PDB file of C-alpha atoms in Angstrom:
ATOM      1  CA  UNK A   1     -23.650 -19.660   5.467  1.00 48.00           C
ATOM      2  CA  UNK A   2     -26.870 -18.545   7.064  1.00 54.00           C
ATOM      3  CA  UNK A   3     -29.385 -21.140   8.771  1.00 53.00           C
ATOM      4  CA  UNK A   4     -32.721 -20.793   6.608  1.00 47.00           C
ATOM      5  CA  UNK A   5     -34.347 -24.238   7.767  1.00 57.00           C
ATOM      6  CA  UNK A   6     -37.052 -22.660   9.899  1.00 70.00           C
ATOM      7  CA  UNK A   7     -37.508 -19.282   7.927  1.00 79.00           C
ATOM      8  CA  UNK A   8     -40.322 -18.869   5.456  1.00 89.00           C
ATOM      9  CA  UNK A   9     -38.716 -18.583   2.049  1.00 92.00           C
ATOM     10  CA  UNK A  10     -40.438 -15.474   0.021  1.00 96.00           C
ATOM     11  CA  UNK A  11     -39.562 -13.912  -3.215  1.00 95.00           C
ATOM     12  CA  UNK A  12     -37.802 -10.373  -3.536  1.00 96.00           C
ATOM     13  CA  UNK A  13     -39.693  -7.694  -5.253  1.00 94.00           C
ATOM     14  CA  UNK A  14     -38.744  -6.678  -9.030  1.00 91.00           C
ATOM     15  CA  UNK A  15     -36.456  -6.531 -10.640  1.00 93.00           C
ATOM     16  CA  UNK A  16     -35.257  -9.298  -8.445  1.00 95.00           C
ATOM     17  CA  UNK A  17     -38.389 -11.495  -9.207  1.00 94.00           C
ATOM     18  CA  UNK A  18     -37.451 -12.725 -12.783  1.00 93.00           C
ATOM     19  CA  UNK A  19     -37.732 -16.514 -13.005  1.00 91.00           C
ATOM     20  CA  UNK A  20     -35.891 -16.373 -16.095  1.00 93.00           C
ATOM     21  CA  UNK A  21     -32.687 -15.792 -13.711  1.00 94.00           C
ATOM     22  CA  UNK A  22     -29.863 -18.610 -13.404  1.00 92.00           C
ATOM     23  CA  UNK A  23     -28.660 -17.919  -9.955  1.00 94.00           C
ATOM     24  CA  UNK A  24     -30.910 -17.142  -6.718  1.00 95.00           C
ATOM     25  CA  UNK A  25     -29.340 -15.344  -3.800  1.00 96.00           C
ATOM     26  CA  UNK A  26     -31.130 -16.096  -0.510  1.00 96.00           C
ATOM     27  CA  UNK A  27     -30.621 -13.336   2.509  1.00 97.00           C
ATOM     28  CA  UNK A  28     -30.229 -14.381   5.910  1.00 96.00           C
ATOM     29  CA  UNK A  29     -33.759 -14.137   6.626  1.00 96.00           C
ATOM     30  CA  UNK A  30     -34.913 -15.930   3.743  1.00 96.00           C
ATOM     31  CA  UNK A  31     -35.931 -13.988   0.778  1.00 97.00           C
ATOM     32  CA  UNK A  32     -34.971 -15.344  -2.403  1.00 97.00           C
ATOM     33  CA  UNK A  33     -33.056 -12.649  -5.038  1.00 97.00           C
ATOM     34  CA  UNK A  34     -33.279 -13.830  -8.840  1.00 96.00           C
ATOM     35  CA  UNK A  35     -30.474 -12.532 -10.575  1.00 96.00           C
ATOM     36  CA  UNK A  36     -28.217 -13.381 -13.467  1.00 95.00           C
ATOM     37  CA  UNK A  37     -24.761 -14.987 -12.916  1.00 94.00           C
ATOM     38  CA  UNK A  38     -23.186 -12.307 -16.139  1.00 95.00           C
ATOM     39  CA  UNK A  39     -24.218  -9.348 -14.100  1.00 94.00           C
ATOM     40  CA  UNK A  40     -22.902 -10.425 -11.111  1.00 96.00           C
ATOM     41  CA  UNK A  41     -19.783 -11.703 -12.468  1.00 96.00           C
ATOM     42  CA  UNK A  42     -18.836  -8.539 -14.117  1.00 95.00           C
ATOM     43  CA  UNK A  43     -19.081  -6.404 -10.871  1.00 96.00           C
ATOM     44  CA  UNK A  44     -17.646  -8.994  -8.161  1.00 97.00           C
ATOM     45  CA  UNK A  45     -14.611 -11.353  -8.560  1.00 96.00           C
ATOM     46  CA  UNK A  46     -15.763 -13.051  -5.402  1.00 96.00           C
ATOM     47  CA  UNK A  47     -19.319 -14.086  -7.354  1.00 95.00           C
ATOM     48  CA  UNK A  48     -17.137 -14.927 -10.732  1.00 95.00           C
ATOM     49  CA  UNK A  49     -14.954 -17.238  -8.710  1.00 94.00           C
ATOM     50  CA  UNK A  50     -17.853 -18.571  -6.904  1.00 89.00           C
ATOM     51  CA  UNK A  51     -19.886 -19.371  -9.878  1.00 89.00           C
ATOM     52  CA  UNK A  52     -16.825 -21.679 -11.221  1.00 87.00           C
ATOM     53  CA  UNK A  53     -17.405 -23.972  -8.482  1.00 82.00           C
ATOM     54  CA  UNK A  54     -19.935 -26.786  -8.908  1.00 77.00           C
ATOM     55  CA  UNK A  55     -23.131 -26.394  -7.192  1.00 65.00           C
ATOM     56  CA  UNK A  56     -24.163 -29.184  -4.618  1.00 60.00           C
ATOM     57  CA  UNK A  57     -27.458 -30.434  -4.520  1.00 50.00           C
ATOM     58  CA  UNK A  58     -27.983 -28.812  -1.037  1.00 43.00           C
ATOM     59  CA  UNK A  59     -27.951 -25.319  -2.747  1.00 49.00           C
ATOM     60  CA  UNK A  60     -30.371 -26.052  -4.946  1.00 46.00           C
ATOM     61  CA  UNK A  61     -33.851 -25.202  -4.646  1.00 47.00           C
ATOM     62  CA  UNK A  62     -37.234 -26.777  -6.221  1.00 52.00           C
ATOM     63  CA  UNK A  63     -36.560 -25.648  -9.589  1.00 63.00           C
ATOM     64  CA  UNK A  64     -33.086 -26.263 -11.436  1.00 84.00           C
ATOM     65  CA  UNK A  65     -31.852 -23.091 -10.624  1.00 90.00           C
ATOM     66  CA  UNK A  66     -29.004 -22.981  -8.088  1.00 91.00           C
ATOM     67  CA  UNK A  67     -29.568 -21.130  -4.666  1.00 92.00           C
ATOM     68  CA  UNK A  68     -26.636 -19.636  -2.924  1.00 93.00           C
ATOM     69  CA  UNK A  69     -27.508 -18.761   0.719  1.00 94.00           C
ATOM     70  CA  UNK A  70     -25.406 -15.364   2.013  1.00 96.00           C
ATOM     71  CA  UNK A  71     -25.087 -13.700   5.441  1.00 96.00           C
ATOM     72  CA  UNK A  72     -26.566 -10.337   4.357  1.00 97.00           C
ATOM     73  CA  UNK A  73     -30.047  -9.542   5.735  1.00 97.00           C
ATOM     74  CA  UNK A  74     -32.690  -8.791   2.479  1.00 97.00           C
ATOM     75  CA  UNK A  75     -32.698  -5.063   3.076  1.00 96.00           C
ATOM     76  CA  UNK A  76     -28.504  -5.107   2.721  1.00 97.00           C
ATOM     77  CA  UNK A  77     -28.698  -7.523  -0.255  1.00 97.00           C
ATOM     78  CA  UNK A  78     -31.508  -5.658  -2.177  1.00 97.00           C
ATOM     79  CA  UNK A  79     -29.525  -2.215  -1.831  1.00 97.00           C
ATOM     80  CA  UNK A  80     -26.337  -4.060  -2.965  1.00 97.00           C
ATOM     81  CA  UNK A  81     -27.896  -5.597  -5.767  1.00 97.00           C
ATOM     82  CA  UNK A  82     -29.651  -2.326  -6.827  1.00 96.00           C
ATOM     83  CA  UNK A  83     -26.034  -0.681  -6.722  1.00 95.00           C
ATOM     84  CA  UNK A  84     -25.355  -3.216  -9.249  1.00 93.00           C
ATOM     85  CA  UNK A  85     -27.523  -2.449 -11.904  1.00 82.00           C
ATOM     86  CA  UNK A  86     -26.886   0.886 -13.569  1.00 75.00           C
ATOM     87  CA  UNK A  87     -30.644   2.145 -13.949  1.00 77.00           C
ATOM     88  CA  UNK A  88     -31.519   1.662 -10.452  1.00 84.00           C
ATOM     89  CA  UNK A  89     -30.857   3.675  -7.252  1.00 88.00           C
ATOM     90  CA  UNK A  90     -31.182   2.656  -3.772  1.00 92.00           C
ATOM     91  CA  UNK A  91     -32.148   5.175  -0.806  1.00 93.00           C
ATOM     92  CA  UNK A  92     -30.303   4.413   2.529  1.00 96.00           C
ATOM     93  CA  UNK A  93     -32.675   4.874   5.717  1.00 95.00           C
ATOM     94  CA  UNK A  94     -29.662   6.155   7.463  1.00 96.00           C
ATOM     95  CA  UNK A  95     -25.668   6.047   7.330  1.00 95.00           C
ATOM     96  CA  UNK A  96     -25.409   2.936   9.491  1.00 94.00           C
ATOM     97  CA  UNK A  97     -27.642   1.372   6.948  1.00 96.00           C
ATOM     98  CA  UNK A  98     -25.089   2.500   4.121  1.00 97.00           C
ATOM     99  CA  UNK A  99     -22.086   1.269   6.112  1.00 95.00           C
ATOM    100  CA  UNK A 100     -23.415  -2.205   6.398  1.00 96.00           C
ATOM    101  CA  UNK A 101     -24.085  -2.177   2.638  1.00 97.00           C
ATOM    102  CA  UNK A 102     -20.596  -0.735   1.838  1.00 97.00           C
ATOM    103  CA  UNK A 103     -19.132  -3.545   4.130  1.00 96.00           C
ATOM    104  CA  UNK A 104     -20.761  -6.235   1.922  1.00 97.00           C
ATOM    105  CA  UNK A 105     -19.651  -4.555  -1.227  1.00 97.00           C
ATOM    106  CA  UNK A 106     -16.331  -4.557  -0.130  1.00 96.00           C
ATOM    107  CA  UNK A 107     -16.830  -8.293   1.157  1.00 97.00           C
ATOM    108  CA  UNK A 108     -17.834  -9.552  -2.366  1.00 97.00           C
ATOM    109  CA  UNK A 109     -15.426  -7.173  -4.146  1.00 97.00           C
ATOM    110  CA  UNK A 110     -17.835  -4.850  -5.735  1.00 97.00           C
ATOM    111  CA  UNK A 111     -15.560  -1.567  -6.262  1.00 96.00           C
ATOM    112  CA  UNK A 112     -18.193  -0.038  -8.538  1.00 95.00           C
ATOM    113  CA  UNK A 113     -21.112  -0.781  -6.078  1.00 96.00           C
ATOM    114  CA  UNK A 114     -18.788   0.432  -3.381  1.00 97.00           C
ATOM    115  CA  UNK A 115     -18.058   3.895  -5.086  1.00 96.00           C
ATOM    116  CA  UNK A 116     -21.596   4.313  -5.769  1.00 95.00           C
ATOM    117  CA  UNK A 117     -22.633   3.479  -2.254  1.00 97.00           C
ATOM    118  CA  UNK A 118     -19.999   6.102  -1.088  1.00 97.00           C
ATOM    119  CA  UNK A 119     -21.257   8.711  -3.692  1.00 97.00           C
ATOM    120  CA  UNK A 120     -24.928   8.422  -2.557  1.00 97.00           C
ATOM    121  CA  UNK A 121     -23.816   8.547   1.466  1.00 97.00           C
ATOM    122  CA  UNK A 122     -22.231  11.728   0.924  1.00 97.00           C
ATOM    123  CA  UNK A 123     -25.796  13.186  -1.093  1.00 96.00           C
ATOM    124  CA  UNK A 124     -27.956  11.801   1.317  1.00 97.00           C
ATOM    125  CA  UNK A 125     -25.843  12.519   4.895  1.00 97.00           C
ATOM    126  CA  UNK A 126     -23.114  14.857   4.233  1.00 95.00           C
ATOM    127  CA  UNK A 127     -25.232  17.632   6.302  1.00 93.00           C
ATOM    128  CA  UNK A 128     -25.330  15.658   9.601  1.00 92.00           C
ATOM    129  CA  UNK A 129     -22.490  13.199   9.676  1.00 92.00           C
ATOM    130  CA  UNK A 130     -19.495  15.012   7.666  1.00 90.00           C
ATOM    131  CA  UNK A 131     -17.087  13.473  10.444  1.00 89.00           C
ATOM    132  CA  UNK A 132     -18.451  10.019   9.830  1.00 91.00           C
ATOM    133  CA  UNK A 133     -18.323  10.669   5.903  1.00 94.00           C
ATOM    134  CA  UNK A 134     -14.791  11.864   6.401  1.00 92.00           C
ATOM    135  CA  UNK A 135     -13.445   8.750   8.288  1.00 91.00           C
ATOM    136  CA  UNK A 136     -15.350   6.207   5.887  1.00 93.00           C
ATOM    137  CA  UNK A 137     -13.828   8.229   2.756  1.00 94.00           C
ATOM    138  CA  UNK A 138     -10.429   7.603   4.644  1.00 92.00           C
ATOM    139  CA  UNK A 139     -11.030   4.050   4.851  1.00 92.00           C
ATOM    140  CA  UNK A 140     -12.494   3.110   1.599  1.00 94.00           C
ATOM    141  CA  UNK A 141      -9.893   5.143  -0.565  1.00 94.00           C
ATOM    142  CA  UNK A 142     -11.958   8.597  -1.793  1.00 96.00           C
ATOM    143  CA  UNK A 143      -9.782  11.658  -1.394  1.00 95.00           C
ATOM    144  CA  UNK A 144     -12.624  13.670  -3.257  1.00 96.00           C
ATOM    145  CA  UNK A 145     -14.963  12.858  -0.226  1.00 97.00           C
ATOM    146  CA  UNK A 146     -12.672  13.090   1.997  1.00 94.00           C
ATOM    147  CA  UNK A 147     -11.594  16.608   1.160  1.00 94.00           C
ATOM    148  CA  UNK A 148     -15.677  17.734   0.811  1.00 95.00           C
ATOM    149  CA  UNK A 149     -16.604  16.215   4.094  1.00 92.00           C
ATOM    150  CA  UNK A 150     -13.260  17.943   6.025  1.00 91.00           C
ATOM    151  CA  UNK A 151     -14.107  21.342   4.552  1.00 91.00           C
ATOM    152  CA  UNK A 152     -17.485  20.676   6.481  1.00 90.00           C
ATOM    153  CA  UNK A 153     -15.582  20.053   9.764  1.00 86.00           C
ATOM    154  CA  UNK A 154     -14.575  23.642   9.339  1.00 84.00           C
ATOM    155  CA  UNK A 155     -18.035  24.284  11.214  1.00 82.00           C
ATOM    156  CA  UNK A 156     -16.708  22.652  14.259  1.00 77.00           C
ATOM    157  CA  UNK A 157     -14.901  24.651  16.839  1.00 74.00           C
ATOM    158  CA  UNK A 158     -11.957  23.062  18.835  1.00 67.00           C
ATOM    159  CA  UNK A 159     -12.366  20.003  16.618  1.00 67.00           C
ATOM    160  CA  UNK A 160      -9.131  18.394  18.829  1.00 59.00           C
ATOM    161  CA  UNK A 161     -10.841  18.382  21.882  1.00 60.00           C
ATOM    162  CA  UNK A 162     -12.245  15.163  23.819  1.00 49.00           C
ATOM    163  CA  UNK A 163     -15.599  16.038  23.776  1.00 52.00           C
ATOM    164  CA  UNK A 164     -15.618  15.996  19.852  1.00 58.00           C
ATOM    165  CA  UNK A 165     -14.888  12.446  19.490  1.00 57.00           C
ATOM    166  CA  UNK A 166     -17.379  11.267  16.828  1.00 65.00           C
ATOM    167  CA  UNK A 167     -18.673   7.281  15.722  1.00 66.00           C
ATOM    168  CA  UNK A 168     -16.499   7.303  12.948  1.00 68.00           C
ATOM    169  CA  UNK A 169     -13.314   7.255  15.166  1.00 68.00           C
ATOM    170  CA  UNK A 170     -13.716   3.379  14.952  1.00 70.00           C
ATOM    171  CA  UNK A 171     -13.319   3.551  11.060  1.00 74.00           C
ATOM    172  CA  UNK A 172     -10.307   6.258  11.150  1.00 78.00           C
ATOM    173  CA  UNK A 173      -6.705   5.879  11.504  1.00 80.00           C
ATOM    174  CA  UNK A 174      -4.566   7.790  13.658  1.00 77.00           C
ATOM    175  CA  UNK A 175      -2.653   9.002  10.645  1.00 81.00           C
ATOM    176  CA  UNK A 176      -5.870  10.342   8.638  1.00 82.00           C
ATOM    177  CA  UNK A 177      -7.361  11.764  12.107  1.00 75.00           C
ATOM    178  CA  UNK A 178      -4.064  13.888  12.545  1.00 75.00           C
ATOM    179  CA  UNK A 179      -4.578  15.112   8.744  1.00 81.00           C
ATOM    180  CA  UNK A 180      -7.923  16.303   9.828  1.00 83.00           C
ATOM    181  CA  UNK A 181      -6.793  18.176  12.650  1.00 82.00           C
ATOM    182  CA  UNK A 182      -4.025  19.548  10.547  1.00 82.00           C
ATOM    183  CA  UNK A 183      -6.106  20.773   7.924  1.00 79.00           C
ATOM    184  CA  UNK A 184      -8.604  22.395  10.621  1.00 77.00           C
ATOM    185  CA  UNK A 185      -5.690  24.306  12.163  1.00 76.00           C
ATOM    186  CA  UNK A 186      -4.213  25.053   8.785  1.00 80.00           C
ATOM    187  CA  UNK A 187      -7.614  26.714   7.775  1.00 78.00           C
ATOM    188  CA  UNK A 188      -7.836  28.464  11.039  1.00 72.00           C
ATOM    189  CA  UNK A 189      -4.387  30.064  10.657  1.00 75.00           C
ATOM    190  CA  UNK A 190      -5.343  31.171   6.818  1.00 71.00           C
ATOM    191  CA  UNK A 191      -8.666  32.767   8.271  1.00 66.00           C
ATOM    192  CA  UNK A 192      -6.820  34.765  11.044  1.00 65.00           C
ATOM    193  CA  UNK A 193      -4.505  36.273   8.564  1.00 69.00           C
ATOM    194  CA  UNK A 194      -7.269  37.079   6.614  1.00 55.00           C
ATOM    195  CA  UNK A 195      -8.795  39.089   9.480  1.00 52.00           C
ATOM    196  CA  UNK A 196      -5.544  40.885  10.190  1.00 54.00           C
ATOM    197  CA  UNK A 197      -5.131  41.743   6.681  1.00 51.00           C
ATOM    198  CA  UNK A 198      -8.427  43.207   6.343  1.00 50.00           C
ATOM    199  CA  UNK A 199     -10.073  43.950   9.665  1.00 53.00           C
ATOM    200  CA  UNK A 200     -13.874  44.197   9.335  1.00 54.00           C
TER     201      UNK A 200
END
């Protein structure tokens, strides 16, 4: 739980400013998101179980609507909640921002939101961050994205050299890294074979 005793509380922008809400999520930096228990319960077993617990007086705001303070920043919480609304699509400022949102989605067991975050990250950042996206895809179990990212790694010569270490190395297992190197090697052998059979 974040400490908001000395933080000025402000209201989130639409669509999270609806005063007909039945729950308020307060970010770590004091932004109140007016949301609905039904929507959060449908997308997150964690929130569903949380809402089944009695709300203490310390979690209630000035109104009768319960307030739950979370550890995520308002930027992360807004993106996470937008992923839960079918008609809304967040835009990540960076891959690091997307990774923080994915971490939060995993924390609250929001599988649909996590999958959408992966799709959006691939669409936004694949050209320049395919190695990190390969690692994330392996970590979260997205084989189709992992294959797409692995194909882009063929642009890198000598992928296995120590100088080609990348940020996503911390998000990948040794086995998945080995699979990438094996794929890279086999594609190289296939390309050499084609070059031998059909010389320019």
